[in-house]
């Protein structure tokens, strides 16, 4: 099993506690569930520092250990929700799941401590219960000094009261008019990727390409996946924080080729180690080769583009592995146009020179023919 390859590192950390007296935001909803409420389940790596007046309800929990989580199981009847936490200079970027599906990656960093902040919010159907989970990752804003997360409260607002229906007399049924046939809305035909000039695409193959920087412990010897690879080899890792870096310049967009599977997590594509370009769910019930959509780069300057093991996954997946087959970049097409122009000019010059040679031959023949 691939899970046997993962090495777990235990790191001692010094906890930086929040500062009393920082900004506190206002209340947030009709009903709030604290981190100690009976509807809450959480992993065992959280710390409860005791009473603290600035946070919601006077208590909170915190951790900087990846893969820890806290989850609220909200009963039916609410229409919207807000996740409450504090932000600060040593807080990380963490994942929020709603009903087991990734809802957002939330940056908890701020230059100063701010309490009772709505770090994520949304709406849902009122007919059933729902879950909201905060999942701790090993990501952070480049300005942050740490990876801490905190669980404070989840506040929900109830649905509007349903009005009592007024009885109405039964009307005599009348024939209904014929239902008009709706006019179909034309759907624009997507531009197939085959229209992109293949000469404009640069491919980097997993970690066998010397231009790919390997951050962390990546493996390449998993035959079950390699048989689906474009170059008979993939790179894979299940260690949060591992990454593959590629430095590029003059490129417009990037896409990732992979092999999805039953133990795969989310694939995160990050620009310059601090900006998320996009993420993709790499889970599938069976091994399947695939590639992502194109992700646009902000400009054609020099950038570092990375694939990260972030530690989040689909609820159906059995693990958080990230598999990379290749990364492709598109750009610098003007170089190919310039080369084509050079070829065209060379061909024109060759034809011109050959014509001059023929004319010279005819002139020499006529000149010497007259003498003889």
Short mmCIF file of C-alpha atoms in Angstrom, two decimals:
data_model
loop_
_atom_site.label_atom_id
_atom_site.label_comp_id
_atom_site.label_asym_id
_atom_site.label_seq_id
_atom_site.Cartn_x
_atom_site.Cartn_y
_atom_site.Cartn_z
CA UNK A 1 0.00 0.00 0.00
CA UNK A 2 1.15 3.53 -0.75
CA UNK A 3 0.21 4.66 2.77
CA UNK A 4 3.13 2.70 4.17
CA UNK A 5 5.53 5.06 2.39
CA UNK A 6 4.40 8.16 4.23
CA UNK A 7 6.79 9.48 6.87
CA UNK A 8 5.20 11.42 9.70
CA UNK A 9 7.35 14.17 11.23
CA UNK A 10 6.60 15.40 14.74
CA UNK A 11 7.68 18.98 15.17
CA UNK A 12 7.71 20.90 18.43
CA UNK A 13 6.14 24.35 18.09
CA UNK A 14 5.92 27.44 20.24
CA UNK A 15 2.33 28.68 20.43
CA UNK A 16 1.79 32.37 19.85
CA UNK A 17 -1.34 33.34 21.75
CA UNK A 18 -3.74 36.12 20.66
CA UNK A 19 -3.42 39.57 22.17
CA UNK A 20 -6.19 40.90 24.40
CA UNK A 21 -7.68 44.19 23.24
CA UNK A 22 -7.54 43.70 19.48
CA UNK A 23 -10.49 44.44 17.20
CA UNK A 24 -13.69 42.46 17.80
CA UNK A 25 -16.41 42.17 15.15
CA UNK A 26 -20.16 42.16 15.83
CA UNK A 27 -22.56 39.23 16.43
CA UNK A 28 -23.34 36.97 13.52
CA UNK A 29 -26.66 35.11 13.48
CA UNK A 30 -29.78 33.81 15.14
CA UNK A 31 -28.30 30.63 16.66
CA UNK A 32 -24.62 30.03 17.40
CA UNK A 33 -22.97 26.73 18.24
CA UNK A 34 -19.71 26.98 20.16
CA UNK A 35 -16.74 24.66 19.68
CA UNK A 36 -17.86 22.80 22.83
CA UNK A 37 -21.46 22.23 21.68
CA UNK A 38 -22.96 18.74 21.54
CA UNK A 39 -23.32 18.88 17.74
CA UNK A 40 -19.53 19.24 17.38
CA UNK A 41 -17.06 16.46 16.61
CA UNK A 42 -13.33 17.13 16.42
CA UNK A 43 -9.99 15.38 16.22
CA UNK A 44 -7.75 15.08 19.25
CA UNK A 45 -4.97 17.53 18.42
CA UNK A 46 -6.67 20.78 19.51
CA UNK A 47 -5.70 22.89 22.53
CA UNK A 48 -8.23 24.70 24.74
CA UNK A 49 -6.39 27.60 26.44
CA UNK A 50 -9.29 28.45 28.76
CA UNK A 51 -11.53 31.54 29.00
CA UNK A 52 -10.78 34.44 26.67
CA UNK A 53 -13.21 37.36 26.59
CA UNK A 54 -12.62 38.57 23.02
CA UNK A 55 -13.70 35.37 21.24
CA UNK A 56 -17.27 34.24 20.61
CA UNK A 57 -18.76 32.63 23.71
CA UNK A 58 -15.59 33.26 25.71
CA UNK A 59 -13.70 30.09 24.68
CA UNK A 60 -11.96 28.67 21.60
CA UNK A 61 -9.57 25.92 20.49
CA UNK A 62 -6.47 26.12 18.31
CA UNK A 63 -3.86 23.94 16.58
CA UNK A 64 -1.19 24.10 13.89
CA UNK A 65 -1.14 20.34 13.21
CA UNK A 66 -2.17 19.44 9.65
CA UNK A 67 -5.15 17.10 9.16
CA UNK A 68 -6.85 18.10 12.43
CA UNK A 69 -10.50 19.10 12.04
CA UNK A 70 -13.61 20.39 13.80
CA UNK A 71 -17.09 19.72 12.40
CA UNK A 72 -20.54 21.07 13.27
CA UNK A 73 -23.57 18.85 12.44
CA UNK A 74 -26.33 21.45 12.10
CA UNK A 75 -29.95 20.27 12.46
CA UNK A 76 -32.53 20.98 9.75
CA UNK A 77 -34.31 24.32 9.56
CA UNK A 78 -31.58 26.91 9.01
CA UNK A 79 -31.16 28.78 5.72
CA UNK A 80 -27.62 30.20 6.00
CA UNK A 81 -24.45 29.75 8.03
CA UNK A 82 -21.35 31.69 9.09
CA UNK A 83 -18.10 30.23 10.38
CA UNK A 84 -16.62 32.40 13.14
CA UNK A 85 -12.91 32.49 14.01
CA UNK A 86 -10.19 34.96 14.82
CA UNK A 87 -7.52 36.02 12.32
CA UNK A 88 -3.97 37.08 13.05
CA UNK A 89 -0.31 37.30 11.98
CA UNK A 90 0.49 33.61 12.62
CA UNK A 91 -2.65 32.02 11.13
CA UNK A 92 -2.62 29.74 8.09
CA UNK A 93 -4.86 29.01 5.11
CA UNK A 94 -7.31 26.17 5.76
CA UNK A 95 -10.09 24.24 4.02
CA UNK A 96 -13.83 24.49 4.74
CA UNK A 97 -16.11 21.61 3.76
CA UNK A 98 -19.91 21.71 3.57
CA UNK A 99 -21.67 18.32 3.58
CA UNK A 100 -18.34 16.64 2.83
CA UNK A 101 -17.57 18.74 -0.26
CA UNK A 102 -14.80 21.36 -0.36
CA UNK A 103 -16.49 24.78 -0.10
CA UNK A 104 -13.49 27.14 0.02
CA UNK A 105 -9.87 27.56 1.00
CA UNK A 106 -9.91 30.31 3.64
CA UNK A 107 -6.95 32.54 4.54
CA UNK A 108 -7.02 33.27 8.29
CA UNK A 109 -4.08 35.70 8.12
CA UNK A 110 -4.34 39.36 9.11
CA UNK A 111 -1.56 41.75 10.24
CA UNK A 112 -3.25 42.20 13.64
CA UNK A 113 -5.49 39.92 15.68
CA UNK A 114 -9.17 40.39 14.82
CA UNK A 115 -11.80 38.41 16.73
CA UNK A 116 -15.21 36.98 15.82
CA UNK A 117 -14.51 37.29 12.09
CA UNK A 118 -16.81 35.64 9.54
CA UNK A 119 -14.13 33.65 7.70
CA UNK A 120 -16.65 31.73 5.52
CA UNK A 121 -20.40 31.84 4.95
CA UNK A 122 -23.06 30.39 2.66
CA UNK A 123 -26.66 29.25 2.24
CA UNK A 124 -28.29 25.82 1.98
CA UNK A 125 -31.65 24.08 1.80
CA UNK A 126 -33.71 24.11 4.99
CA UNK A 127 -35.25 20.66 4.59
CA UNK A 128 -32.39 18.65 6.06
CA UNK A 129 -29.42 18.84 8.38
CA UNK A 130 -25.96 19.86 7.18
CA UNK A 131 -22.31 19.66 8.23
CA UNK A 132 -19.59 22.33 8.21
CA UNK A 133 -16.01 21.18 8.75
CA UNK A 134 -12.84 23.23 9.24
CA UNK A 135 -9.89 21.11 8.05
CA UNK A 136 -6.36 22.17 9.05
CA UNK A 137 -3.79 22.22 6.22
CA UNK A 138 -0.11 23.01 5.96
CA UNK A 139 -0.65 26.14 3.83
CA UNK A 140 -0.33 29.81 4.70
CA UNK A 141 -0.16 33.31 3.33
CA UNK A 142 3.42 34.32 2.53
CA UNK A 143 3.10 37.13 5.11
CA UNK A 144 2.04 34.80 7.93
CA UNK A 145 4.55 33.56 10.51
CA UNK A 146 2.68 30.31 11.24
CA UNK A 147 0.08 27.74 10.22
CA UNK A 148 -2.37 28.03 13.14
CA UNK A 149 -6.11 27.41 12.88
CA UNK A 150 -8.79 28.04 15.48
CA UNK A 151 -12.33 26.85 16.08
CA UNK A 152 -14.62 29.42 17.66
CA UNK A 153 -18.27 29.08 16.60
CA UNK A 154 -20.73 28.37 13.80
CA UNK A 155 -23.76 30.66 13.59
CA UNK A 156 -26.89 29.86 11.56
CA UNK A 157 -29.92 31.92 10.59
CA UNK A 158 -33.31 30.23 10.44
CA UNK A 159 -35.59 30.12 7.43
CA UNK A 160 -38.38 32.66 7.14
CA UNK A 161 -41.63 31.42 8.79
CA UNK A 162 -43.96 29.63 6.39
CA UNK A 163 -47.33 31.48 6.12
CA UNK A 164 -50.50 29.54 6.97
CA UNK A 165 -52.31 28.79 3.69
CA UNK A 166 -55.77 30.37 3.25
CA UNK A 167 -58.42 27.84 2.13
CA UNK A 168 -59.86 28.61 -1.29
CA UNK A 169 -63.05 27.22 -2.88
CA UNK A 170 -62.61 24.44 -5.41
CA UNK A 171 -62.88 25.90 -8.90
CA UNK A 172 -64.63 24.19 -11.78
CA UNK A 173 -61.90 22.60 -13.86
CA UNK A 174 -61.40 24.09 -17.30
CA UNK A 175 -59.35 22.67 -20.14
CA UNK A 176 -55.78 23.87 -19.92
CA UNK A 177 -54.36 25.66 -22.97
CA UNK A 178 -51.71 23.77 -24.87
CA UNK A 179 -48.23 24.16 -23.39
CA UNK A 180 -46.04 26.13 -25.79
CA UNK A 181 -42.91 24.36 -26.95
CA UNK A 182 -39.92 26.21 -25.52
CA UNK A 183 -37.40 27.59 -27.96
CA UNK A 184 -34.05 25.98 -27.41
CA UNK A 185 -31.28 28.36 -26.45
CA UNK A 186 -28.28 27.86 -28.72
CA UNK A 187 -25.25 26.66 -26.77
CA UNK A 188 -21.93 28.01 -28.03
CA UNK A 189 -19.62 25.31 -29.30
CA UNK A 190 -16.47 25.16 -27.13
CA UNK A 191 -13.17 25.62 -28.85
CA UNK A 192 -11.43 22.23 -28.85
CA UNK A 193 -7.94 22.14 -27.38
CA UNK A 194 -6.78 20.54 -30.63
CA UNK A 195 -6.98 24.00 -32.22
CA UNK A 196 -4.05 25.07 -30.02
CA UNK A 197 -0.82 24.85 -31.99
CA UNK A 198 1.05 21.92 -30.41
CA UNK A 199 4.34 23.70 -31.07
CA UNK A 200 3.29 26.36 -28.54
CA UNK A 201 3.00 23.78 -25.70
CA UNK A 202 5.95 22.89 -23.47
CA UNK A 203 5.62 19.68 -21.42
CA UNK A 204 7.48 18.83 -18.21
CA UNK A 205 7.35 15.13 -17.28
CA UNK A 206 6.89 14.49 -13.51
CA UNK A 207 10.21 14.60 -11.61
CA UNK A 208 12.22 12.87 -14.33
CA UNK A 209 12.55 16.26 -16.05
CA UNK A 210 15.65 18.07 -14.70
CA UNK A 211 13.78 21.38 -14.92
CA UNK A 212 11.30 20.24 -12.23
CA UNK A 213 12.27 21.02 -8.62
CA UNK A 214 11.15 18.34 -6.15
CA UNK A 215 10.13 19.65 -2.74
CA UNK A 216 9.63 16.85 -0.22
CA UNK A 217 9.45 13.07 -0.69
CA UNK A 218 7.93 12.09 -4.04
CA UNK A 219 7.80 8.51 -5.29
CA UNK A 220 7.93 7.20 -8.87
CA UNK A 221 7.80 3.42 -8.57
CA UNK A 222 4.08 2.70 -8.40
CA UNK A 223 3.46 0.38 -11.36
CA UNK A 224 -0.32 0.45 -10.94
CA UNK A 225 -0.31 4.12 -11.90
CA UNK A 226 2.69 4.15 -14.22
CA UNK A 227 0.85 2.05 -16.80
CA UNK A 228 -1.48 5.01 -17.37
CA UNK A 229 1.30 7.63 -17.57
CA UNK A 230 2.21 9.46 -20.76
CA UNK A 231 5.91 8.68 -20.21
CA UNK A 232 5.52 5.36 -18.30
CA UNK A 233 6.14 7.11 -14.98
CA UNK A 234 4.23 9.33 -12.54
CA UNK A 235 5.28 11.19 -9.40
CA UNK A 236 3.13 10.88 -6.29
CA UNK A 237 3.15 11.98 -2.66
CA UNK A 238 0.79 11.91 0.31
CA UNK A 239 2.83 14.20 2.57
CA UNK A 240 1.16 17.55 3.19
CA UNK A 241 3.39 20.41 2.03
CA UNK A 242 5.24 18.44 -0.65
CA UNK A 243 5.37 20.23 -3.99
CA UNK A 244 6.76 20.17 -7.51
CA UNK A 245 8.07 23.56 -8.77
CA UNK A 246 8.69 24.76 -12.33
CA UNK A 247 10.12 28.18 -13.16
CA UNK A 248 8.78 29.58 -16.43
CA UNK A 249 8.83 32.84 -18.37
CA UNK A 250 6.82 33.97 -21.40
CA UNK A 251 3.94 31.57 -20.69
CA UNK A 252 0.20 32.25 -20.78
CA UNK A 253 -1.41 29.23 -19.07
CA UNK A 254 -0.71 25.90 -17.36
CA UNK A 255 -2.51 22.57 -17.05
CA UNK A 256 -1.76 19.39 -15.10
CA UNK A 257 -1.90 15.81 -16.35
CA UNK A 258 -2.58 13.14 -13.73
CA UNK A 259 -4.04 9.73 -12.97
CA UNK A 260 -7.09 9.83 -10.70
CA UNK A 261 -7.89 7.00 -8.31
CA UNK A 262 -9.76 5.87 -5.17
CA UNK A 263 -7.14 7.21 -2.72
CA UNK A 264 -6.42 10.55 -4.41
CA UNK A 265 -6.94 13.97 -2.83
CA UNK A 266 -7.25 17.48 -4.27
CA UNK A 267 -4.53 18.74 -6.63
CA UNK A 268 -3.64 22.37 -5.85
CA UNK A 269 -1.86 24.54 -8.43
CA UNK A 270 -0.14 27.55 -6.84
CA UNK A 271 1.63 30.58 -8.33
CA UNK A 272 4.82 31.87 -6.68
CA UNK A 273 4.04 29.87 -3.48
CA UNK A 274 1.34 32.30 -2.36
CA UNK A 275 -1.50 32.51 -4.92
CA UNK A 276 -3.85 29.63 -5.73
CA UNK A 277 -4.44 29.31 -9.48
CA UNK A 278 -6.93 26.46 -9.01
CA UNK A 279 -7.55 23.05 -7.49
CA UNK A 280 -8.98 19.82 -8.83
CA UNK A 281 -10.58 16.77 -7.25
CA UNK A 282 -8.37 13.84 -8.27
CA UNK A 283 -10.68 11.15 -6.85
CA UNK A 284 -12.27 8.48 -9.03
CA UNK A 285 -13.48 4.98 -8.24
CA UNK A 286 -11.03 3.46 -10.76
CA UNK A 287 -7.62 4.52 -12.10
CA UNK A 288 -8.24 7.01 -14.90
CA UNK A 289 -5.77 9.25 -16.78
CA UNK A 290 -6.96 12.86 -17.12
CA UNK A 291 -5.73 16.42 -17.50
CA UNK A 292 -7.05 19.66 -16.05
CA UNK A 293 -8.42 22.68 -17.82
CA UNK A 294 -6.01 25.50 -18.70
CA UNK A 295 -5.29 27.88 -15.80
CA UNK A 296 -4.32 31.38 -16.91
CA UNK A 297 -1.15 33.02 -15.63
CA UNK A 298 -1.43 36.74 -14.73
CA UNK A 299 1.27 37.84 -17.20
CA UNK A 300 4.24 36.51 -19.20
CA UNK A 301 6.85 37.44 -16.61
CA UNK A 302 8.98 34.91 -14.75
CA UNK A 303 6.93 32.81 -12.33
CA UNK A 304 7.19 29.67 -10.22
CA UNK A 305 4.24 27.33 -10.76
CA UNK A 306 3.80 24.54 -8.20
CA UNK A 307 1.64 21.49 -7.64
CA UNK A 308 1.01 21.08 -3.89
CA UNK A 309 -0.09 18.24 -1.64
CA UNK A 310 -2.53 20.27 0.43
CA UNK A 311 -4.12 17.48 2.47
CA UNK A 312 -7.78 17.87 1.46
CA UNK A 313 -9.89 15.26 -0.32
CA UNK A 314 -13.29 14.15 -1.50
CA UNK A 315 -15.33 12.46 1.23
CA UNK A 316 -15.34 9.26 -0.86
CA UNK A 317 -11.54 9.09 -1.15
CA UNK A 318 -9.58 6.90 1.23
CA UNK A 319 -6.49 9.16 1.35
CA UNK A 320 -4.98 12.47 0.21
CA UNK A 321 -2.39 11.29 -2.34
CA UNK A 322 -1.53 13.62 -5.23
CA UNK A 323 -0.30 12.07 -8.49
CA UNK A 324 1.38 14.13 -11.23
CA UNK A 325 2.01 12.77 -14.72
CA UNK A 326 3.11 16.01 -16.37
CA UNK A 327 2.64 19.80 -16.44
CA UNK A 328 2.12 21.68 -19.70
CA UNK A 329 2.52 25.39 -20.46
CA UNK A 330 1.32 27.32 -23.49
CA UNK A 331 3.00 30.48 -24.74
CA UNK A 332 5.76 31.94 -26.92
CA UNK A 333 3.84 31.18 -30.11
CA UNK A 334 5.41 34.26 -31.72
CA UNK A 335 8.70 32.35 -31.77
CA UNK A 336 7.17 29.75 -34.04
CA UNK A 337 5.67 32.42 -36.27
CA UNK A 338 9.09 34.07 -36.51
CA UNK A 339 10.74 30.76 -37.40
CA UNK A 340 8.10 30.16 -40.07
CA UNK A 341 8.79 33.63 -41.47
CA UNK A 342 12.51 32.83 -41.62
CA UNK A 343 11.80 29.60 -43.49
CA UNK A 344 9.56 31.43 -45.96
CA UNK A 345 12.19 34.09 -46.60
CA UNK A 346 14.87 31.42 -47.11
CA UNK A 347 12.72 29.63 -49.66
CA UNK A 348 12.08 32.90 -51.54
CA UNK A 349 15.81 33.69 -51.65
CA UNK A 350 16.63 30.21 -52.96
CA UNK A 351 14.11 30.55 -55.80
CA UNK A 352 15.43 34.02 -56.65
CA UNK A 353 19.03 32.76 -56.74
CA UNK A 354 18.08 29.83 -58.97
CA UNK A 355 16.33 32.21 -61.38
CA UNK A 356 19.41 34.39 -61.59
CA UNK A 357 21.53 31.31 -62.29
CA UNK A 358 19.27 30.30 -65.20
CA UNK A 359 19.29 33.81 -66.69
CA UNK A 360 23.08 33.95 -66.43
CA UNK A 361 23.38 30.60 -68.18
CA UNK A 362 21.17 31.74 -71.04
CA UNK A 363 23.17 34.96 -71.42
CA UNK A 364 26.50 33.06 -71.51
CA UNK A 365 25.12 30.61 -74.08
CA UNK A 366 23.92 33.41 -76.35
CA UNK A 367 27.16 35.30 -76.01
CA UNK A 368 29.46 32.41 -76.88
CA UNK A 369 27.05 31.01 -79.47
CA UNK A 370 27.40 34.18 -81.55
CA UNK A 371 31.21 33.98 -81.49
CA UNK A 372 31.22 30.43 -82.74
#
